[in-house]
PDB file of C-alpha atoms in Angstrom:
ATOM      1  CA  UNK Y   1       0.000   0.000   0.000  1.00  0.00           C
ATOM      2  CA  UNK Y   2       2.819   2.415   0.978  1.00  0.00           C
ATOM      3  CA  UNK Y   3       4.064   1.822  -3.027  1.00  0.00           C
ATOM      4  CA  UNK Y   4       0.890   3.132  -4.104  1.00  0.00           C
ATOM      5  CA  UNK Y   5       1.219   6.284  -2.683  1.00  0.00           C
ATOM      6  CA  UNK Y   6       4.022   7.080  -5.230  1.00  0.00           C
ATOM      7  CA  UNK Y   7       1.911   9.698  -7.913  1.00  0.00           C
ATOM      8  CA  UNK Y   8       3.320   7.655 -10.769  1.00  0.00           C
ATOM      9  CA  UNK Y   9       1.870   4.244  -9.760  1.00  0.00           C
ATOM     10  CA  UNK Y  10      -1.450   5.330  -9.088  1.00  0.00           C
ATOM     11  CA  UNK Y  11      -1.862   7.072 -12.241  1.00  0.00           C
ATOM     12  CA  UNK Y  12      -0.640   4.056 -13.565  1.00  0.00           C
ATOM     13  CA  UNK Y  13      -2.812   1.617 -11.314  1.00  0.00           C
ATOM     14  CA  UNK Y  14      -5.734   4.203 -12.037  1.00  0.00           C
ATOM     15  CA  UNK Y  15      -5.463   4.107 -15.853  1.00  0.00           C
ATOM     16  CA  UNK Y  16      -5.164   0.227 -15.869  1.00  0.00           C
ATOM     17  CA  UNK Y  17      -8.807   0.339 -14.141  1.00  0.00           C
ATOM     18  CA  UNK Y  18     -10.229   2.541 -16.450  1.00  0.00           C
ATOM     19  CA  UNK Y  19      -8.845   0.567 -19.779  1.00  0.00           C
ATOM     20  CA  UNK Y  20     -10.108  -2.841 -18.491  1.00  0.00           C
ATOM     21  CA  UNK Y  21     -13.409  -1.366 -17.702  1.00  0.00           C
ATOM     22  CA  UNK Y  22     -13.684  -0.669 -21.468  1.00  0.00           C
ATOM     23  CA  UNK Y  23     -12.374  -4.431 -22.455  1.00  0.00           C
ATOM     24  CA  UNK Y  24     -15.032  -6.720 -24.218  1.00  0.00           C
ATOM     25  CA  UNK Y  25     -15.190  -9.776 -22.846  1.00  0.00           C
ATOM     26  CA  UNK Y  26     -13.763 -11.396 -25.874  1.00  0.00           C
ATOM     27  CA  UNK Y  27     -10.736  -9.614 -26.108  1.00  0.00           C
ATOM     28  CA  UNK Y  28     -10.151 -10.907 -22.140  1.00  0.00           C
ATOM     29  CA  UNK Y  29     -10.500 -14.382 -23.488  1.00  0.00           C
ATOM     30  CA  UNK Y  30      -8.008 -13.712 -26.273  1.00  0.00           C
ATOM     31  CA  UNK Y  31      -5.295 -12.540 -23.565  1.00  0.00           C
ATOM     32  CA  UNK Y  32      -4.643 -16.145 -23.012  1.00  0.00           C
ATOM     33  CA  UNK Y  33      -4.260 -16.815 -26.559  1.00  0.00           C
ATOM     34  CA  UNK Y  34      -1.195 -13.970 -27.351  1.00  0.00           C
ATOM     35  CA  UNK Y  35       1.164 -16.144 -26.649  1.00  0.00           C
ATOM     36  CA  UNK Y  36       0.157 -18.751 -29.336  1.00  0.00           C
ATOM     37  CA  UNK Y  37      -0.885 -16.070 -31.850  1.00  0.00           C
ATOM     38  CA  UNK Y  38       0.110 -17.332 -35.534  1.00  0.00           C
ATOM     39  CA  UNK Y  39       1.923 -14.246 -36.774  1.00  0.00           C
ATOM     40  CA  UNK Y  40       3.485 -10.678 -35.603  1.00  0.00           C
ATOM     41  CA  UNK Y  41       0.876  -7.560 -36.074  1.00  0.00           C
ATOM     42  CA  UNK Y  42      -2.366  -9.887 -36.029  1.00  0.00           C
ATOM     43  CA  UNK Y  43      -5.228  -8.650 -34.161  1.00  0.00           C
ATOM     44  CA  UNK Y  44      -4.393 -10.687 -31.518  1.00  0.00           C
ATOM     45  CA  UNK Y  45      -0.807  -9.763 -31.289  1.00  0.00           C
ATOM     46  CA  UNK Y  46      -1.655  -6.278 -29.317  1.00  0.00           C
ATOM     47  CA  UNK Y  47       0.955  -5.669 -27.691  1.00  0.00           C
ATOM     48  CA  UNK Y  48      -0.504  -4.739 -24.504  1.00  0.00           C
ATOM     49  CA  UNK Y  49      -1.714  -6.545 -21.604  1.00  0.00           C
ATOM     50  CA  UNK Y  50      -5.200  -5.114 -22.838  1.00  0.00           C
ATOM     51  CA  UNK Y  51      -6.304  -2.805 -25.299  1.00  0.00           C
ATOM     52  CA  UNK Y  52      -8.483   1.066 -24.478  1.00  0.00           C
ATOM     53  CA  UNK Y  53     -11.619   0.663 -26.635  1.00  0.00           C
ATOM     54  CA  UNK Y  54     -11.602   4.582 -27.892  1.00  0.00           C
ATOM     55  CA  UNK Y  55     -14.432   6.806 -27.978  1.00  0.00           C
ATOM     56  CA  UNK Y  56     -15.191   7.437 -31.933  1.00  0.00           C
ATOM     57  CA  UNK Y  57     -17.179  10.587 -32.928  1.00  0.00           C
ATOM     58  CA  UNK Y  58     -18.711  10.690 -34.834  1.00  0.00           C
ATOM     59  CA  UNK Y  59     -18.889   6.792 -35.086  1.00  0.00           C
ATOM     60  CA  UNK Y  60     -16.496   5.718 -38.221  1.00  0.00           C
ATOM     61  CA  UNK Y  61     -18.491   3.916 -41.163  1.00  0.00           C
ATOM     62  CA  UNK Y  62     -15.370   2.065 -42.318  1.00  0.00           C
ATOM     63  CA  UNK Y  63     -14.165   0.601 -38.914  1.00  0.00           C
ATOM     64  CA  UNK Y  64     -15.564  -2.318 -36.986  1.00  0.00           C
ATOM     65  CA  UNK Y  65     -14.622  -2.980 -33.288  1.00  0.00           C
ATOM     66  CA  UNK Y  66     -12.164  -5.704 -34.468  1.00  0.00           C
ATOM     67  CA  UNK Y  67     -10.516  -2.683 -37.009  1.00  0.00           C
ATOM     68  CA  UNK Y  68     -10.514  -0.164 -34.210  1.00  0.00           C
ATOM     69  CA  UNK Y  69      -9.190  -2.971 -31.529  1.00  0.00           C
ATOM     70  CA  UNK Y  70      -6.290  -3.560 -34.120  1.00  0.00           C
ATOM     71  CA  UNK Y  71      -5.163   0.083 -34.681  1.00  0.00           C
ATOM     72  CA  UNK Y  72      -5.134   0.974 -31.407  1.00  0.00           C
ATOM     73  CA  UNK Y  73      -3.358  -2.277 -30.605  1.00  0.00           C
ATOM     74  CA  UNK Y  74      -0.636  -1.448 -33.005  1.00  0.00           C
ATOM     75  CA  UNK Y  75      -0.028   2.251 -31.855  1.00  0.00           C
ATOM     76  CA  UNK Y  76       2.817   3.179 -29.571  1.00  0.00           C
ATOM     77  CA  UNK Y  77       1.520   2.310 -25.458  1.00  0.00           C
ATOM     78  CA  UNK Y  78       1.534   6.402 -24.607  1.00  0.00           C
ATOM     79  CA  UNK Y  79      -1.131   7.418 -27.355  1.00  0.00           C
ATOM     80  CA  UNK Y  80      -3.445   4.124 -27.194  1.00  0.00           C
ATOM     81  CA  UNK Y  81      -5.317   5.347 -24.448  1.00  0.00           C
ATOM     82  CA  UNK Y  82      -6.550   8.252 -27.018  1.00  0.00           C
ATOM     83  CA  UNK Y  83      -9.895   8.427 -28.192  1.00  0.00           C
ATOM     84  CA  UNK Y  84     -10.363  10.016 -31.628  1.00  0.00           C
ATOM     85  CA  UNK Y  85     -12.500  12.386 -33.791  1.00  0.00           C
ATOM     86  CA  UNK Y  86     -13.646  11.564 -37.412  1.00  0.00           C
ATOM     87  CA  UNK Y  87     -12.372  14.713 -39.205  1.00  0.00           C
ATOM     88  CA  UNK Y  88     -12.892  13.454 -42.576  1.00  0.00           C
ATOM     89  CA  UNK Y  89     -15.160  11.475 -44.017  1.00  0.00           C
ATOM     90  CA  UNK Y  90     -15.629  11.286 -47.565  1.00  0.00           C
ATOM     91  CA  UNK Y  91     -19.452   9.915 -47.307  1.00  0.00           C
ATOM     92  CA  UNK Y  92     -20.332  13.136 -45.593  1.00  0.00           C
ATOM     93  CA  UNK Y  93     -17.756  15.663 -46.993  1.00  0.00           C
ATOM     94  CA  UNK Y  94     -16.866  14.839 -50.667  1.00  0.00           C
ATOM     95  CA  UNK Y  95     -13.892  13.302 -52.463  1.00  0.00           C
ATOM     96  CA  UNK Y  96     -11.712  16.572 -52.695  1.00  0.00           C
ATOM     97  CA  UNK Y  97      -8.220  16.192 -50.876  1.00  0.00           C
ATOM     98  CA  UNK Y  98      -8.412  19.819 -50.528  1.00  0.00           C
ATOM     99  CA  UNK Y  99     -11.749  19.633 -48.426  1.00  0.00           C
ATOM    100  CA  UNK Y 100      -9.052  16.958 -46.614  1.00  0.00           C
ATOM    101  CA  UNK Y 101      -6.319  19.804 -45.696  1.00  0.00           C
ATOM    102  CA  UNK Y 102      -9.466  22.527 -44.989  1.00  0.00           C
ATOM    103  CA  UNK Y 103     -11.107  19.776 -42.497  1.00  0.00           C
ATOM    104  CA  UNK Y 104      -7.670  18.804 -41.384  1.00  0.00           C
ATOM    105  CA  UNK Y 105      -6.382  22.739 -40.591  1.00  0.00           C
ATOM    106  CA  UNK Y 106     -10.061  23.446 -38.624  1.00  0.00           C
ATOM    107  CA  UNK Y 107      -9.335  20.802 -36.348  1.00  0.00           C
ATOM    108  CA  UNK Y 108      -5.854  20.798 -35.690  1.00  0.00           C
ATOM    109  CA  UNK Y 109      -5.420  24.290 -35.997  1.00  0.00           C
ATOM    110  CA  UNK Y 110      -1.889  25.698 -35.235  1.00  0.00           C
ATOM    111  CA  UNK Y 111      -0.852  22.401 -33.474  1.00  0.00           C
ATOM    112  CA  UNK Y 112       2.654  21.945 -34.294  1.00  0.00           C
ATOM    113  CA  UNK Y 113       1.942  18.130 -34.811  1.00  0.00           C
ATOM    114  CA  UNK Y 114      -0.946  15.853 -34.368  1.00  0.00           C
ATOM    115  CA  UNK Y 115      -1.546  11.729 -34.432  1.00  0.00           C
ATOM    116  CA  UNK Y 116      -3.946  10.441 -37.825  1.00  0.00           C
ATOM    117  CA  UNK Y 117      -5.530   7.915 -38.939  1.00  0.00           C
ATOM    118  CA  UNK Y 118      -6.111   7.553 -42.510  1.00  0.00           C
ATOM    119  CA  UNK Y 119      -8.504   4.495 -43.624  1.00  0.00           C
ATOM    120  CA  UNK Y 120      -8.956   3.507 -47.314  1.00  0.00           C
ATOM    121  CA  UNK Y 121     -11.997   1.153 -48.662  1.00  0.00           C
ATOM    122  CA  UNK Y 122     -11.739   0.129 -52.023  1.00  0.00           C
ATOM    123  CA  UNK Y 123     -14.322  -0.626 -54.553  1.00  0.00           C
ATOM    124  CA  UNK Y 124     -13.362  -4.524 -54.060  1.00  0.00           C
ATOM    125  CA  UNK Y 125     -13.874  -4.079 -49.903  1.00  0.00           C
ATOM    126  CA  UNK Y 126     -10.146  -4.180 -49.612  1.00  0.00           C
ATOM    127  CA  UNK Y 127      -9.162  -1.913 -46.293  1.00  0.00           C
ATOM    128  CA  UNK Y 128      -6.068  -0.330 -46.063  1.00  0.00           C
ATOM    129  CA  UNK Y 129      -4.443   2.775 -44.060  1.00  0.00           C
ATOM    130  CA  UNK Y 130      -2.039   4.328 -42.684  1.00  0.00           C
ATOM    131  CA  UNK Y 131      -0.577   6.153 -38.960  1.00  0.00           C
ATOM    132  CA  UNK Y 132       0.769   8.677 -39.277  1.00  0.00           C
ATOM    133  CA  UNK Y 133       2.782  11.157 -36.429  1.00  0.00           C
ATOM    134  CA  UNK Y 134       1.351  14.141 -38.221  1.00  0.00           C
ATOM    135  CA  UNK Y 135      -1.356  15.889 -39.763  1.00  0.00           C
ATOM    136  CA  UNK Y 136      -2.145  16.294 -43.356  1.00  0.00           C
ATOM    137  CA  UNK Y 137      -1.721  19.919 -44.915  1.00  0.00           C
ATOM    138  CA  UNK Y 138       0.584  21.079 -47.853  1.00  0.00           C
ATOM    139  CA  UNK Y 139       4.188  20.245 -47.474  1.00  0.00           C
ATOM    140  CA  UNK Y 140       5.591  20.739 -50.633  1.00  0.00           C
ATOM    141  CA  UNK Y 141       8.602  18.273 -51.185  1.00  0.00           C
ATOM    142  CA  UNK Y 142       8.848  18.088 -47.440  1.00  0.00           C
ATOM    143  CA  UNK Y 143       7.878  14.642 -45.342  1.00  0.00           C
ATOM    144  CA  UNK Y 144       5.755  14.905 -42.499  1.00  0.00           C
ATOM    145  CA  UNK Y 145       5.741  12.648 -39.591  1.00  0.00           C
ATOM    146  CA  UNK Y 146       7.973  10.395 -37.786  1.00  0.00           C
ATOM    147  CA  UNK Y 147       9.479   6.419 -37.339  1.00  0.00           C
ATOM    148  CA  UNK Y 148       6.465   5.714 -35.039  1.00  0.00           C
ATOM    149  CA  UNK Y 149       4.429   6.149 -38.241  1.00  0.00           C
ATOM    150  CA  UNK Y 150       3.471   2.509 -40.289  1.00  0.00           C
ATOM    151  CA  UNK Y 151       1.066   1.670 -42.696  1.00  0.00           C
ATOM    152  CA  UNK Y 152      -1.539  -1.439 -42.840  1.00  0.00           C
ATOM    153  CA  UNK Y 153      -4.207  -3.873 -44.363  1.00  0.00           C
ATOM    154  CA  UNK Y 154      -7.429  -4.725 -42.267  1.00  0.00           C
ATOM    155  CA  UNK Y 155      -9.128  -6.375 -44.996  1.00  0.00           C
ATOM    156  CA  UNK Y 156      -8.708  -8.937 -46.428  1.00  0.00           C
ATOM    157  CA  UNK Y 157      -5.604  -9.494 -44.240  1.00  0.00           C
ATOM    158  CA  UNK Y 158      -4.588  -7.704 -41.527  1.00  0.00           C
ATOM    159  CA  UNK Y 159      -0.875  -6.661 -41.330  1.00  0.00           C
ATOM    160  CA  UNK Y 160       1.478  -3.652 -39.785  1.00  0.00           C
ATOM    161  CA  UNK Y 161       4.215  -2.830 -41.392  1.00  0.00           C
ATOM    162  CA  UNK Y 162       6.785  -0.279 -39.540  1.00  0.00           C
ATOM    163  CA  UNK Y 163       9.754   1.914 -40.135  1.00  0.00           C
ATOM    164  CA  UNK Y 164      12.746   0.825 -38.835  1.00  0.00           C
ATOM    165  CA  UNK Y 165      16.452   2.829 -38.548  1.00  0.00           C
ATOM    166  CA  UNK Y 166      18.299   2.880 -41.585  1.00  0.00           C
ATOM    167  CA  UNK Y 167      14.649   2.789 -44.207  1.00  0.00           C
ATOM    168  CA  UNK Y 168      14.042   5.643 -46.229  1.00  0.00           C
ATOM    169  CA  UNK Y 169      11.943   8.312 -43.928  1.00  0.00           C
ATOM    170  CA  UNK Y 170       9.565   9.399 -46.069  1.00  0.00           C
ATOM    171  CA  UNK Y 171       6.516   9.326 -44.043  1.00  0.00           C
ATOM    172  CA  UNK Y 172       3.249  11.502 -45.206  1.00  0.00           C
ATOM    173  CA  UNK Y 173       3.700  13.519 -48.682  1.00  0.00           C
ATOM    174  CA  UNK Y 174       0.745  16.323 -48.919  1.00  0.00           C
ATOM    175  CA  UNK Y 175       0.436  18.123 -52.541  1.00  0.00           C
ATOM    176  CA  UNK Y 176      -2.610  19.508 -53.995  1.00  0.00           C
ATOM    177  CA  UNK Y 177      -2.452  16.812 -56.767  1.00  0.00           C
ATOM    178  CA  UNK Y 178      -1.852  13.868 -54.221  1.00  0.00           C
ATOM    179  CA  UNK Y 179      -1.440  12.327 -50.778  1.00  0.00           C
ATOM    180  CA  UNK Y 180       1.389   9.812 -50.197  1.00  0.00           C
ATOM    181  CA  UNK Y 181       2.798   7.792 -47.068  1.00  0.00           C
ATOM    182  CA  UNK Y 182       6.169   5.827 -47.032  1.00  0.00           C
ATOM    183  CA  UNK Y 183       6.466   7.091 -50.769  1.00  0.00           C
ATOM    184  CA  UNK Y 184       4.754   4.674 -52.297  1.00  0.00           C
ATOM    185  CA  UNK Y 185       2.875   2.335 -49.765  1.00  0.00           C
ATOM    186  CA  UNK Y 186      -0.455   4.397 -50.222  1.00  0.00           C
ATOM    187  CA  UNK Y 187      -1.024   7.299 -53.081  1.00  0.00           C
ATOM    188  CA  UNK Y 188      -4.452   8.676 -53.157  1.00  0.00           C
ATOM    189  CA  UNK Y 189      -5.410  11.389 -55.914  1.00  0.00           C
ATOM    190  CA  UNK Y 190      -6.859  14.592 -55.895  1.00  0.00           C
ATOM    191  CA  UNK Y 191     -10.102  13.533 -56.178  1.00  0.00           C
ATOM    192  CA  UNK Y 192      -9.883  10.361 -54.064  1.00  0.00           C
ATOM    193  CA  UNK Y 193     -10.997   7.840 -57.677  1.00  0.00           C
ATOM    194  CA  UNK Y 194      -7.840   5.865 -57.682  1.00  0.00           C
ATOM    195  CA  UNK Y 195      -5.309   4.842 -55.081  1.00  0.00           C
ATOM    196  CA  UNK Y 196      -1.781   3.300 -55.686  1.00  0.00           C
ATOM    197  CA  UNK Y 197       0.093   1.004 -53.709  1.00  0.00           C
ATOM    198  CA  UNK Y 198       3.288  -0.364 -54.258  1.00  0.00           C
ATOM    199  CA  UNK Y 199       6.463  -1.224 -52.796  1.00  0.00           C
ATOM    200  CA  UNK Y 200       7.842   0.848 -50.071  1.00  0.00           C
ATOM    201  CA  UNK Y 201      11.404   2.209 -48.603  1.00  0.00           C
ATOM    202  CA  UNK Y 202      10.338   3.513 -45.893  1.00  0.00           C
ATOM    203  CA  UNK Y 203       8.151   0.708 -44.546  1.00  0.00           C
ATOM    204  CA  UNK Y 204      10.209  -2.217 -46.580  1.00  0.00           C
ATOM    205  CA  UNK Y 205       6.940  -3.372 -47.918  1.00  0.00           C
ATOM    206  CA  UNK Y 206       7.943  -5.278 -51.587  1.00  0.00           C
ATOM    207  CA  UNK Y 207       4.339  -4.983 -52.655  1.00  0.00           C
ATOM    208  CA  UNK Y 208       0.965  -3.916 -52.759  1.00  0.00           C
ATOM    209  CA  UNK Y 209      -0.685  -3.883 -49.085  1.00  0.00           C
ATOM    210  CA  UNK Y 210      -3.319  -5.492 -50.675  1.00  0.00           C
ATOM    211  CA  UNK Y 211      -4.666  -8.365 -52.653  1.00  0.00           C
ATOM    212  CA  UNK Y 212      -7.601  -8.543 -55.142  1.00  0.00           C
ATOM    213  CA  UNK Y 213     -10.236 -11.025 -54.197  1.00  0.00           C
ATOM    214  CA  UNK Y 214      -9.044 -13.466 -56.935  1.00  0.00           C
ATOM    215  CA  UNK Y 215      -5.702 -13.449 -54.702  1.00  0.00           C
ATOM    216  CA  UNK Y 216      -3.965 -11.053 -57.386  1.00  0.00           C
ATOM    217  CA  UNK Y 217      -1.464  -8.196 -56.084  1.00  0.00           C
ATOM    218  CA  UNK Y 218      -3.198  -4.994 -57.150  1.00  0.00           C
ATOM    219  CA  UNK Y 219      -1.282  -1.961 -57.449  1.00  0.00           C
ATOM    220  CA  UNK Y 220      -4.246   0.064 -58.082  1.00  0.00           C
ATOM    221  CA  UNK Y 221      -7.479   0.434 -57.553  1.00  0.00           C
ATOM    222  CA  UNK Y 222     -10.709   2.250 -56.852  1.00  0.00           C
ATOM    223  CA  UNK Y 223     -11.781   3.703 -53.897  1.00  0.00           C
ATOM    224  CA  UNK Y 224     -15.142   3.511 -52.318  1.00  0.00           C
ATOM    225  CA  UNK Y 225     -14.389   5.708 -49.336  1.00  0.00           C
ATOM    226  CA  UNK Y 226     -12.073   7.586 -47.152  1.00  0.00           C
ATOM    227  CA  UNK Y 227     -12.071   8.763 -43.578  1.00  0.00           C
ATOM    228  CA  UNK Y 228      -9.221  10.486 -41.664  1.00  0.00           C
ATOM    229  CA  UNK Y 229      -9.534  10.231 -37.939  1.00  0.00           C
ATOM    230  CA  UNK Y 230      -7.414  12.497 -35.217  1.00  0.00           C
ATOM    231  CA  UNK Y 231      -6.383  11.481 -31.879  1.00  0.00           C
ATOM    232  CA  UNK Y 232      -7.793  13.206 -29.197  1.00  0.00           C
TER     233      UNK Y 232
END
C-alpha cells in the first residue's frame, strides 16, 4: 500500500482500471491466446496486456470494433489510451483532398503536430491505411511525420508494417495533386478515384498492401471511401 502512494503508480494503477473497464469480454479471453498467436501484427498480437476501446465521434463507417481494436493495438503504449474524432469522411464531406487539408487545418489548428488515422476502402472491400505522427496539410517536397508512423491492411488481411532505422523516412507527402505515405505504400489522388500502392522504402513493404479477391497483387485500384480520424 505504501508503493501506491508514489503519484506515478497510481496514475498508472488508475489508468489500468479505467482501460479494463472498457475491455469486451472477448478480447479478455483472447489474452490467453497472445502467446500462441500465428503471426506478428495480427489482431491478436496487441501488444498490450489489454487494449483502451476509444471513444469514436462521430462513429467511423469504415471501422468495426475488431478494425478499431487492431489500430489501437498497433499504436505506440503512450497514445493508445486516445480516443479520436472523425475529421474526414468522404461519405459526408466529398472526395476533394483539398476539403481533406481545410477539415484537417479546422481541427488541428496551429498544433505543431498531431496523431492520424487515414482508412482507405476500395471498390473490391479491400481496407487499407495508414498512422501517421502528423497531420495532413501542404508540405511541398517536405515529409511529415515520424518512425512511429506505419502503414496497414485490415481487410482482407490484416498486417502492420513499420519503419525501422536505416529505411528511407519518407513518411506523409501532402500536394494539392496527391497524398502519399512511405512514398509509395499508399497514393491517393486529388479527387480520391484511384489509389496506388506499391512497394515501399520507408516501410520495406515489396508490394501492394493489398490483394484482389481473386488473390492477385493490385497496385491500383478504386476507392469507395475515405475517412481520416485524429487522436484526441
Amino acid at each position: 500500500l505504501a508503493a501506491l502512494t508514489e503519484p506515478a503508480l497510481l496514475f498508472r494503477a488508475a489508468a489500468d482500471i479505467a482501460a479494463r473497464a472498457r475491455v469486451p469480454v472477448g478480447a479478455l479471453q483472447e489474452q490467453g491466446q497472445a502467446a500462441s498467436a500465428p503471426a506478428s501484427g495480427s489482431r491478436r498480437d496487441l501488444g498490450h496486456l489489454v487494449y483502451y476501446l476509444p471513444h469514436i465521434v462521430p462513429k467511423s463507417e469504415l471501422l468495426s470494433e475488431q478494425d478499431v481494436e487492431s489500430i489501437w493495438g498497433w499504436m505506440p503504449e503512450r497514445l493508445a489510451i486516445r480516443d479520436a474524432t472523425v475529421v474526414f469522411c468522404s461519405k459526408r464531406d466529398g472526395c476533394s483532398l483539398q476539403t481533406v487539408y481545410t477539415k484537417a487545418a479546422q481541427h488541428w489548428g496551429s498544433d505543431a503536430f498531431g496523431e492520424c488515422i487515414i482508412v482507405i476502402r476500395t471498390m473490391s472491400g479491400a481496407l487499407l491505411g495508414a498512422f501517421v505522427t502528423d497531420w495532413p496539410r501542404i508540405s511541398g517536397a517536405s515529409s511529415l511525420g515520424t518512425g512511429e508512423s506505419f502503414v496497414f491492411s485490415l481487410k482482407p488481411d490484416e498486417k502492420k508494417h513499420v519503419w525501422r532505422p536505416g529505411q528511407k523516412e519518407v513518411f506523409m507527402m501532402c500536394r494539392p495533386d496527391c497524398l502519399s505515405v512511405g512514398g509509395t505504400a499508399i497514393t491517393l489522388d486529388r479527387y480520391m478515384e484511384k489509389c496506388s500502392s506499391l512497394g515501399s522504402e520507408t516501410f520495406d513493404t515489396k508490394g501492394p498492401l493489398v490483394q484482389a479477391k481473386q488473390g492477385k497483387a493490385t497496385s491500383t485500384f478504386d476507392v469507395q471511401a475515405v475517412e481520416i480520424l485524429k487522436l484526441d
